[in-house]
Short mmCIF file of C-alpha atoms and ligand atoms in Angstrom, two decimals:
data_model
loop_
_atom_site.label_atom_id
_atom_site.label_comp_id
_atom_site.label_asym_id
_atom_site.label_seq_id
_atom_site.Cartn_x
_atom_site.Cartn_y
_atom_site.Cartn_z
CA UNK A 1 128.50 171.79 117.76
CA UNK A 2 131.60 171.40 119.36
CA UNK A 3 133.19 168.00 119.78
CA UNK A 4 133.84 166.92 123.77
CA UNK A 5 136.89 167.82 124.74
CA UNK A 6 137.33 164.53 126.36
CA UNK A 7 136.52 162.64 122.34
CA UNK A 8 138.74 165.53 120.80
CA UNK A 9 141.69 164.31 123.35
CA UNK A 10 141.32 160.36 123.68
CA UNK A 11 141.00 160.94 119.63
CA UNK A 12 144.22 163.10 119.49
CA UNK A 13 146.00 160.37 121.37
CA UNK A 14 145.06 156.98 119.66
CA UNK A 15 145.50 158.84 116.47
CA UNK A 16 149.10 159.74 116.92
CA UNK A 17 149.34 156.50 119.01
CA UNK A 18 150.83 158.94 122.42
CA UNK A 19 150.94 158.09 126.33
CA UNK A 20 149.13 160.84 128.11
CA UNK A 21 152.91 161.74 129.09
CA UNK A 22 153.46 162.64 125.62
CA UNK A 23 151.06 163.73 124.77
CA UNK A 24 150.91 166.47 127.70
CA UNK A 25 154.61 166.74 126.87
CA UNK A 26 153.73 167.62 123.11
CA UNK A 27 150.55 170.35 124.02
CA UNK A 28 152.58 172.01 126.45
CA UNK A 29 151.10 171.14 129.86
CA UNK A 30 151.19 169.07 132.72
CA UNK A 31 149.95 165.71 132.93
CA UNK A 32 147.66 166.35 135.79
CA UNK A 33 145.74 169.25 133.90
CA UNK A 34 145.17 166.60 130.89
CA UNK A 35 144.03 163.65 133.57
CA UNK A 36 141.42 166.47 134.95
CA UNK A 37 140.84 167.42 131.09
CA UNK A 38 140.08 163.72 130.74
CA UNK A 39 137.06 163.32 133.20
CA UNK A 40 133.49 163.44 132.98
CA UNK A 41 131.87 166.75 133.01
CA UNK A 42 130.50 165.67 136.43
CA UNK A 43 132.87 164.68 138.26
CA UNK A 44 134.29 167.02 141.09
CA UNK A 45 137.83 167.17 139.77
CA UNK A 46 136.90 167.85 135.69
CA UNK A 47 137.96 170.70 134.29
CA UNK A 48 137.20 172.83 131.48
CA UNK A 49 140.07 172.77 128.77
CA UNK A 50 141.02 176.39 127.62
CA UNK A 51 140.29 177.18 124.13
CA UNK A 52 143.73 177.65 123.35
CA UNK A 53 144.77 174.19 124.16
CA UNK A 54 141.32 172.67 122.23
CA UNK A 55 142.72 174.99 118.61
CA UNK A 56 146.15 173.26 119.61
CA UNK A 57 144.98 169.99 119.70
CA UNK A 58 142.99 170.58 116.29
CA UNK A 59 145.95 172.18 114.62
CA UNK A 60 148.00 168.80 115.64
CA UNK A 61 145.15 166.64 114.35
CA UNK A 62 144.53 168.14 111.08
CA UNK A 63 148.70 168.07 110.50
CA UNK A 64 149.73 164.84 112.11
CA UNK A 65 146.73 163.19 112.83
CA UNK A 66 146.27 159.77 111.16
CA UNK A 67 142.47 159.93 109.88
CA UNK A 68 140.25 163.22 108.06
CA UNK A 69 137.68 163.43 110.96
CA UNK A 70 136.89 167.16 110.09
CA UNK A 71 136.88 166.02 106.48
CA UNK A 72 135.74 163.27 106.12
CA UNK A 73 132.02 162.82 104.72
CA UNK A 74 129.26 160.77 106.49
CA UNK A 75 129.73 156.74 105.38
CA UNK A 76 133.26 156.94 104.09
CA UNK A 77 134.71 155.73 107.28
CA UNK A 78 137.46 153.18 107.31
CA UNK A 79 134.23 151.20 110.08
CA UNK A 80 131.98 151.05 107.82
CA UNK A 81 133.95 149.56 105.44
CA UNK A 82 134.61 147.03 107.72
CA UNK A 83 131.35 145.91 108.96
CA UNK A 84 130.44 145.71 104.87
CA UNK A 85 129.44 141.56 104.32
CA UNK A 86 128.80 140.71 100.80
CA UNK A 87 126.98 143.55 100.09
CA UNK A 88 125.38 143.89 103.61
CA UNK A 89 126.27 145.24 106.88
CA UNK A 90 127.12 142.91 109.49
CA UNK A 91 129.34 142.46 112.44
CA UNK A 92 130.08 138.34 112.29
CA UNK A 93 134.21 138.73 112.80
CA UNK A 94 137.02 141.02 114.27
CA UNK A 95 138.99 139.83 111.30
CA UNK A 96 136.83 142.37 109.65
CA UNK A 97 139.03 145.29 111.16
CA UNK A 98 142.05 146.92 110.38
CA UNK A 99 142.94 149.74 112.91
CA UNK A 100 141.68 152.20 111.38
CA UNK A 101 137.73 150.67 112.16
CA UNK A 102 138.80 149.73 115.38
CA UNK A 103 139.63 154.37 115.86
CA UNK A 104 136.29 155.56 114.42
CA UNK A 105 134.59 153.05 116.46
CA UNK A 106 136.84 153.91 119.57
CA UNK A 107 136.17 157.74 118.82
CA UNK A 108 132.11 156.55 118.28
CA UNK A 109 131.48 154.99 121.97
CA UNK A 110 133.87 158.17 123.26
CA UNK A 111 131.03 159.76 121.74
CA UNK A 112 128.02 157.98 123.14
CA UNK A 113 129.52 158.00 127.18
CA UNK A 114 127.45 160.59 128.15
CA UNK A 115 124.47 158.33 127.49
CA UNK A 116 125.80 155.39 128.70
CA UNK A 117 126.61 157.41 132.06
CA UNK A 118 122.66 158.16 131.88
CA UNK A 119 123.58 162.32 131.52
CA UNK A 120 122.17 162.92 128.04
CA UNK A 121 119.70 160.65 126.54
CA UNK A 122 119.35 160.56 122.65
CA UNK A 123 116.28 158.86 119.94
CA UNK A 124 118.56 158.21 116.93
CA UNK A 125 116.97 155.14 116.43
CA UNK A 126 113.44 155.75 117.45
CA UNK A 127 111.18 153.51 115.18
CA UNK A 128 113.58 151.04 114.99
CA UNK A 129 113.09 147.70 116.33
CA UNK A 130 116.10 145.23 117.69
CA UNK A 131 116.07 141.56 117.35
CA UNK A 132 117.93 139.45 120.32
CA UNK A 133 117.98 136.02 119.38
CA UNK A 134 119.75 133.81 122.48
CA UNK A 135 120.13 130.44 121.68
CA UNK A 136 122.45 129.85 124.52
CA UNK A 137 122.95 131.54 128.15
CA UNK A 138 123.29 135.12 128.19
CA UNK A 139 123.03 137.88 130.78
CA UNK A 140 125.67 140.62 130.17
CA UNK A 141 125.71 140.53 126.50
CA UNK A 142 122.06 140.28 125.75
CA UNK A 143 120.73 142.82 128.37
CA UNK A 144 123.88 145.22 127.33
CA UNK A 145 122.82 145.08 123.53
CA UNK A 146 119.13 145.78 124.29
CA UNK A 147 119.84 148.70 126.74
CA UNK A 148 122.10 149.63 124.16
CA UNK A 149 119.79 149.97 120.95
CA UNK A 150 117.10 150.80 123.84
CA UNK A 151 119.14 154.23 124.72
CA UNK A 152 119.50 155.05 121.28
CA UNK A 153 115.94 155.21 121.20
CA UNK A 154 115.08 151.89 120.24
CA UNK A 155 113.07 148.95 121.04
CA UNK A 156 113.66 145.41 121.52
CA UNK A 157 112.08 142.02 121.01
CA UNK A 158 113.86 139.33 123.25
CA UNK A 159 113.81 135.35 122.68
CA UNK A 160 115.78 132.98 124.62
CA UNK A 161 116.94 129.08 123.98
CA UNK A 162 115.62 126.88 121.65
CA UNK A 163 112.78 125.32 123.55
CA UNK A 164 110.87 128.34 122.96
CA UNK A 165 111.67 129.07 119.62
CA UNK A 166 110.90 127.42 116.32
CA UNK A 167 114.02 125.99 115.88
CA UNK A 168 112.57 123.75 118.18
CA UNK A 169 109.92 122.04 115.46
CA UNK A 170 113.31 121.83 113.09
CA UNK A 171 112.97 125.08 111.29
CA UNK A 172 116.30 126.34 109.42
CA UNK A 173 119.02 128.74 110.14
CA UNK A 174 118.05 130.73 106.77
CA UNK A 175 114.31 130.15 107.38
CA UNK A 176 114.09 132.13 111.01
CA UNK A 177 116.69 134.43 109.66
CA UNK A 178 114.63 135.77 106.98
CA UNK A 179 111.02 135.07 109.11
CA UNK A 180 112.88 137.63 111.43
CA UNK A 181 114.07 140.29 109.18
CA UNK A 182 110.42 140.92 108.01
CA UNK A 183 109.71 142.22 111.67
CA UNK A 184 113.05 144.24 113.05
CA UNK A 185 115.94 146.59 111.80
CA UNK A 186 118.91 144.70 113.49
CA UNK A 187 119.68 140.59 114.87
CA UNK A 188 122.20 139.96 117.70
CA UNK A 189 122.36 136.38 117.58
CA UNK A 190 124.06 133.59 120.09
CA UNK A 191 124.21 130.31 118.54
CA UNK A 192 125.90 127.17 119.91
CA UNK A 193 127.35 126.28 116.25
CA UNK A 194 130.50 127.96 115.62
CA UNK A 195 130.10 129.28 111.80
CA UNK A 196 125.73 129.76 112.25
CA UNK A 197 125.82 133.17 112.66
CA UNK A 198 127.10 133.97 109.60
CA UNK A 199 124.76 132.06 108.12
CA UNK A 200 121.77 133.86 109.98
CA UNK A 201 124.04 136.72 108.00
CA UNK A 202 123.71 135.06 104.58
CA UNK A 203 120.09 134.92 104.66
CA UNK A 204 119.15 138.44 105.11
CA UNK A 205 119.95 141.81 104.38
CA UNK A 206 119.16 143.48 107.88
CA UNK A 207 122.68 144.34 110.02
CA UNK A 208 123.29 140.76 112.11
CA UNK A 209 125.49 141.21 114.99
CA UNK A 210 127.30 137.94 116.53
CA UNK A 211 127.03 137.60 120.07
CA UNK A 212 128.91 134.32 120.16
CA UNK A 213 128.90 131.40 117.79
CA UNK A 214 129.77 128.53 119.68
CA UNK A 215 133.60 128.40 120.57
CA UNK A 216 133.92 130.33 117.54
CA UNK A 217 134.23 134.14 117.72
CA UNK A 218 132.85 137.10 119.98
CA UNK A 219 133.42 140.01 118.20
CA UNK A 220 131.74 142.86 120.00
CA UNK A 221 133.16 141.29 123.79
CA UNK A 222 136.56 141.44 121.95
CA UNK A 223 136.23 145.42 120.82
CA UNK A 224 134.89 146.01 124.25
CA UNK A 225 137.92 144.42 125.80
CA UNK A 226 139.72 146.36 123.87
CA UNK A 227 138.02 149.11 124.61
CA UNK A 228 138.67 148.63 127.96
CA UNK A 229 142.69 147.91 127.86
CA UNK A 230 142.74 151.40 125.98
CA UNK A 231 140.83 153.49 128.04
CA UNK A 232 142.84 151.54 131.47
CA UNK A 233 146.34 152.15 129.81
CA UNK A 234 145.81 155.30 128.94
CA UNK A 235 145.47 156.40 132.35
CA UNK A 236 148.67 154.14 133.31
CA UNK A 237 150.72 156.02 130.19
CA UNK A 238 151.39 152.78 128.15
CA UNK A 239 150.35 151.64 124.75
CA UNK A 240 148.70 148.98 123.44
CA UNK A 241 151.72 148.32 121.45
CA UNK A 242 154.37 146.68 122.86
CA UNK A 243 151.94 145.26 126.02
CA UNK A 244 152.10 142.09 127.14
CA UNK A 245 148.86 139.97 127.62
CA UNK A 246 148.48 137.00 129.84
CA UNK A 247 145.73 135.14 128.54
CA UNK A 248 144.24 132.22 131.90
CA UNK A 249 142.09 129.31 131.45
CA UNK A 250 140.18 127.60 128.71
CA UNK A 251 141.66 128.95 126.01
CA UNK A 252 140.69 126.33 123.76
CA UNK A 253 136.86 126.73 123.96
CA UNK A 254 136.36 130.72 124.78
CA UNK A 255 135.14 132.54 122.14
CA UNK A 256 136.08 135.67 124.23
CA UNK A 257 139.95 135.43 123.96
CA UNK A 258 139.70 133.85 120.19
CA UNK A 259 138.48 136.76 119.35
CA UNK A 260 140.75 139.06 121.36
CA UNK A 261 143.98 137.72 120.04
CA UNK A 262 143.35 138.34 116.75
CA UNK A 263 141.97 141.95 117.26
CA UNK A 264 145.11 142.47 119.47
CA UNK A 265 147.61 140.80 116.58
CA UNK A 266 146.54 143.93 114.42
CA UNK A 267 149.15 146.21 117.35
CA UNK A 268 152.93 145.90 117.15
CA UNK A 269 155.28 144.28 119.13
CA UNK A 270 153.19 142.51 122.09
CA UNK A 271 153.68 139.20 124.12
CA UNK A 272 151.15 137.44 125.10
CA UNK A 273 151.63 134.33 127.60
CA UNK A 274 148.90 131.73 127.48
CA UNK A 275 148.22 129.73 130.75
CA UNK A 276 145.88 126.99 130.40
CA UNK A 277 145.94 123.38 131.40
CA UNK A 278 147.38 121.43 128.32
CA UNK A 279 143.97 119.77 127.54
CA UNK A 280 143.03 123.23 126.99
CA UNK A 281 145.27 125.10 124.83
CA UNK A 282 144.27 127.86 122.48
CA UNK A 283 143.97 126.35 119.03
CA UNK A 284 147.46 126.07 117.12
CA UNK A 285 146.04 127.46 114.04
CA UNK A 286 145.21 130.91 116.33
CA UNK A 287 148.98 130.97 117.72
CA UNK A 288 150.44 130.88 114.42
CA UNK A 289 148.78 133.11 112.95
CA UNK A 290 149.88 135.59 115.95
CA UNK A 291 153.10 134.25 116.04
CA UNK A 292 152.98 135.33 112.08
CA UNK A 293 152.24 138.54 112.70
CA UNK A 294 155.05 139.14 114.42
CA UNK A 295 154.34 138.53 117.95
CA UNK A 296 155.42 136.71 120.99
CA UNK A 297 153.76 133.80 122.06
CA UNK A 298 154.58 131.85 125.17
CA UNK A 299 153.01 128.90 126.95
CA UNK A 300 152.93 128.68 130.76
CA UNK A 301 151.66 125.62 132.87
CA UNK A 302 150.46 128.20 135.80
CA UNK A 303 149.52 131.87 136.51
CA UNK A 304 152.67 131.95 138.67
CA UNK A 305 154.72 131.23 136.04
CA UNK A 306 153.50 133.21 133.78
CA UNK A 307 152.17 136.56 134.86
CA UNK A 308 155.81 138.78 135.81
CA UNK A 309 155.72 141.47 133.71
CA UNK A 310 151.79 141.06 132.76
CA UNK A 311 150.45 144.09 132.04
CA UNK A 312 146.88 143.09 131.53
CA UNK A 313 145.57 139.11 132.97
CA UNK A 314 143.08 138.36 131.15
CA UNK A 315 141.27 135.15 132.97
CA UNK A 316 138.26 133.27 131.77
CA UNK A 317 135.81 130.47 132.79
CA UNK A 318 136.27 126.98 132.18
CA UNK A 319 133.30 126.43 129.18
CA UNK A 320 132.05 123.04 130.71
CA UNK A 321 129.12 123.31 128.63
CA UNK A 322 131.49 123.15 125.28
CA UNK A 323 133.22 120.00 126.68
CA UNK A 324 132.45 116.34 124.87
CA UNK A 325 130.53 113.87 126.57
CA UNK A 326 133.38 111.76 127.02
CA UNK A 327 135.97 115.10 127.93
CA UNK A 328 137.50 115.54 131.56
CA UNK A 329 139.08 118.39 133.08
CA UNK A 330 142.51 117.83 134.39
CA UNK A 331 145.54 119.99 135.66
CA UNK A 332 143.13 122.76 136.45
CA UNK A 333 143.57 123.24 140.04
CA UNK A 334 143.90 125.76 142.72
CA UNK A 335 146.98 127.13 141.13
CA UNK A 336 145.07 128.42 138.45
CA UNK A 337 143.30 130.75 140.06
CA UNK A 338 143.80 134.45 140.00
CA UNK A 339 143.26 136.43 143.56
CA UNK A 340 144.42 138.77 145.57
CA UNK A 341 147.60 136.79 146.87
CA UNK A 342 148.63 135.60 143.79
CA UNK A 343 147.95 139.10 142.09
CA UNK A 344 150.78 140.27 145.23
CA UNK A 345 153.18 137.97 144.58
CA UNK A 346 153.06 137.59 140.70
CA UNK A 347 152.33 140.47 139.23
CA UNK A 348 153.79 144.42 138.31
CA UNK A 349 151.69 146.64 140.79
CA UNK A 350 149.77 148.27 138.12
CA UNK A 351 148.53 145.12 136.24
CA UNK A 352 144.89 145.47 135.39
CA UNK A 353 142.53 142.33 135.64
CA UNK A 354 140.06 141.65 133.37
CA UNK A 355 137.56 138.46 132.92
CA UNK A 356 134.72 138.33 130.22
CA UNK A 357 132.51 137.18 133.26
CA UNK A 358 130.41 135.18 134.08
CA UNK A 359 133.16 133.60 136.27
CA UNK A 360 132.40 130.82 138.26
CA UNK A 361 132.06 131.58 141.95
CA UNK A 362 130.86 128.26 143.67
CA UNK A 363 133.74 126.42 145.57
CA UNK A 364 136.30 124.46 143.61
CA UNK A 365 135.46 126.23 140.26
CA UNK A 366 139.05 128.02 140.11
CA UNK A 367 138.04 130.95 138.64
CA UNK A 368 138.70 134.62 139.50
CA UNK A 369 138.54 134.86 142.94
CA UNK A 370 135.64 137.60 144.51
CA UNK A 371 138.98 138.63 146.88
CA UNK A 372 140.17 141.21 144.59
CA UNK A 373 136.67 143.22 144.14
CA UNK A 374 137.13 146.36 145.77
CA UNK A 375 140.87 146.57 144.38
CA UNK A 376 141.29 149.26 141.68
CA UNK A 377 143.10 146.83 139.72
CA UNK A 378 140.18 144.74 138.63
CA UNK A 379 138.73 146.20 135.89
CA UNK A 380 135.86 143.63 135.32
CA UNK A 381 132.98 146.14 136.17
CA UNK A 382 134.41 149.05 133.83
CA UNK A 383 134.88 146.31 131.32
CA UNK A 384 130.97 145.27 131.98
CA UNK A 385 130.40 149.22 131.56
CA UNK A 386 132.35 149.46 128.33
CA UNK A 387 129.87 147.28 126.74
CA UNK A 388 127.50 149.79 126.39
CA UNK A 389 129.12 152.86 124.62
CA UNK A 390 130.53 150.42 122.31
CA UNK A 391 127.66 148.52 121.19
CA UNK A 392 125.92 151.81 120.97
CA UNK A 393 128.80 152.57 118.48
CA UNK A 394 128.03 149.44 116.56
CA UNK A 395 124.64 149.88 116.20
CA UNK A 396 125.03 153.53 114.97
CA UNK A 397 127.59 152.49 112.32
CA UNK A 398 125.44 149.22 111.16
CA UNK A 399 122.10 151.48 110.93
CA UNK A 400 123.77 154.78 109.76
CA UNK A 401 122.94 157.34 112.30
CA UNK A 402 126.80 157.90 113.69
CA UNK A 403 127.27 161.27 112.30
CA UNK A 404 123.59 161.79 113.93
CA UNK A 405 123.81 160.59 117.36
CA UNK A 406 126.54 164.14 118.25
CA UNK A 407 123.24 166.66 117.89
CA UNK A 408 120.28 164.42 118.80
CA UNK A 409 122.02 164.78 122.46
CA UNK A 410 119.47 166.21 124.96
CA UNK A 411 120.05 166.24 128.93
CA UNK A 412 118.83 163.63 130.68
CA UNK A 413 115.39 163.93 133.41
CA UNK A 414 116.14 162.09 135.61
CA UNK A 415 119.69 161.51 137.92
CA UNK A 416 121.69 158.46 138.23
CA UNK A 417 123.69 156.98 141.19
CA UNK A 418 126.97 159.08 141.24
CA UNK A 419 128.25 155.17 141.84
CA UNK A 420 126.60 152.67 140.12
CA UNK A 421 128.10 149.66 142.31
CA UNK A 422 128.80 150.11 146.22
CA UNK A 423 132.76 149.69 145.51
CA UNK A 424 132.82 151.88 142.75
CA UNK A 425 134.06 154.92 144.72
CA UNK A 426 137.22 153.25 145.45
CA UNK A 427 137.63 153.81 141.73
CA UNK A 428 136.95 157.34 141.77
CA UNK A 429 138.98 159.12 138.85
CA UNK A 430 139.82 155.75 136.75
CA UNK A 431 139.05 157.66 133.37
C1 NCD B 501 131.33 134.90 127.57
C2 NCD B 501 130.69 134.12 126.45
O1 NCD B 501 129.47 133.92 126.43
O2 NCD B 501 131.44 133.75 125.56
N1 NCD B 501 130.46 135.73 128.23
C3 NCD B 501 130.16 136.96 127.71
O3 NCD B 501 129.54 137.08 126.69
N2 NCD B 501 130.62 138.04 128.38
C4 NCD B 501 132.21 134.10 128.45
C5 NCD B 501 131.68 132.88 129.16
O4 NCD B 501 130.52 132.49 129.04
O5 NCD B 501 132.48 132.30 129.90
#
């Protein structure tokens, strides 16, 4: 079957690491065919790519292109490499991805978009049975990994918090872990304990995902972010090298931007500017290990200050519930938060603004404000989106059906909203 033409292009581009400029430039036509090349089948402006173009791009692939796709064998992959643990498959770090991984997972959930966008449904994984263990808060990331495994087919078994589990009546880490591998084919676990899902890893050979150990690391929101800053700059024509992130907020206890820094450190050349009060700094051992890599890393005391020249803000919730009993906040005042003003007076006019979410919307809290929501600049509901196709991409790679998922594609029966969310047709033609 063929491949998309819209996976053969984004592929074509983050292989030989091209603007949509130059690319057009190096294919031989004009930027607006490409954007149009670029859309969903259904929407109104899409259009069909001539053959002659789709043999070009091929030809350029298979000469310049960084990575075998057409060669390549099923389970060779540079990803699932990567997600390999001692032995086992698991996805507990981004540390565990070179840029290669982060491609072939990039090209995977390029793959799976029809499904997300409810147009083709698939049963890769029908039989299998997910695991979503939440010993913390969650509504975005739990929800988005079970309708993830659930539109590959799946199923899923939910539990939430510790009251209700046996952890409650002191049972172990390894215990539960292996108690739970008898029953299901995959774990997503949130844990308060930085460090305890990889233990949950340790004791068991079934695929364990982390969704968020303590303020330690949240690998799948990170590739999703990343995702996300792709799929945005592409559209804009820039790169992911050479960008510069400003990181707001508590930078000291979200997992979400721990994680992100690193998985950005593996591009060349960017700047990032973190803006946090000082109580709440990103941890120094983080910064020089960017700075290492050959970064820039700047410290501003407010958004104002720091976000000319942003190409991405990146803003994130204070994590009260991480603070000690004894810990205060101070400095983080009105200053610090982003809106619609600020993003006016601050910022380049085609900054996008991203935020993990939740963010905090109750009076006084600081956080994003809800000013900017029908603004095409926010990207926090396409970044919500994004979560699906990609976790769809990890559980394909961590249970072996990637090279499946392409054929197993049937139309869907029923018809979604042609815009999910009421403001979403402001965004028409974002892709
Ligand atoms: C974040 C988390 O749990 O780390 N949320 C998420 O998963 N999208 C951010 C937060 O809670 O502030």
């Amino acid at each position: 079957m063929n491949m998309p033409q819209q996976v053969l292009l984004r592929d074509a581009m983050r292989q030989l690491n091209m603007t949509r400029d130059a690319f057009a430039e190096r294919i031989g036509s004009r930027r607006r065919a490409l954007d149009a090349w670029l859309l969903p089948d259904e929407s109104n402006e899409f259009r069909a790519m001539p053959e002659v173009a789709r043999r070009f791009v091929s030809e350029i692939l298979a000469s310049d292109g960084r990575r075998g796709e057409y060669t390549q064998s099923a389970h060779e992959g540079a990803l699932r490499k990567s997600m390999a643990v001692e032995g086992s498959l698991h996805l507990l770090s981004v540390s565990q991805f070179n840029r290669d991984a982060i491609d072939e997972l990039f090209h995977l959930a390029d793959v799976m978009q029809p499904i997300a966008r409810r147009r083709k449904v698939s049963r890769v994984l029908e039989g299998a049975v997910l695991a979503n263990l939440f010993f913390e808060a969650s509504t975005r990331t739990r929800v988005s990994f079970g309708a993830a495994f659930c539109r590959l087919g799946g199923s899923v078994c939910d539990t939430t918090g510790f009251t209700f589990s046996s952890m409650a009546k002191g049972e172990s880490i390894y215990d539960t872990s292996r108690v739970i591998s008898g029953y299901v084919d995959a774990i997503v676990v949130r844990h308060p304990e930085q460090g305890s899902v990889a233990e949950f890893a340790r004791a068991t050979n079934v695929p364990v995902i982390n969704g968020g150990d303590g303020p330690g690391e949240h690998p799948s929101q990170a590739l999703l972010d990343l995702y996300t800053i792709q799929r945005e700059f592409s559209r804009l024509g820039k790169l992911v090298d050479g960008a510069h992130i400003a990181m707001v907020g508590d930078l000291k206890y979200g997992r979400t931007v721990h994680s992100l820094i690193k998985l950005l450190a593996l591009y060349k050349g960017l700047k990032f500017t973190l803006i946090s009060p000082p109580s709440l700094a990103m941890p120094a051992g983080i910064v020089d290990a960017v700075s290492r890599n050959g970064h820039v890393v700047e410290i501003a005391a407010t958004p104002a200050q720091g976000l000319a020249g942003a190409d991405i803000i990146y803003a994130t919730r204070i994590q009260k519930e991480r603070f000690a009993h004894d810990e205060v906040l101070e400095g983080f005042d009105n200053a610090f938060e982003i809106n619609r003003a600020l993003v006016e007076s601050a910022c380049k006019p085609d900054v996008v603004v991203m935020h993990p979410l939740p963010r905090d919307s109750r009076p006084g809290s600081h956080d994003l404000s809800v000013d900017l929501n029908n603004d095409p600049r926010l990207a926090i509901f396409r970044q919500t989106d994004n979560g699906i196709p990609v976790r769809m991409a990890i559980f394909a790679t961590l249970l072996g059906v990637d090279k499946l998922v392409s054929r197993s594609m049937r139309d869907a029966a029923w018809t979604p909203p042609s815009h999910i969310g009421p403001d979403d047709s402001t965004f028409h033609g974002l892709d």
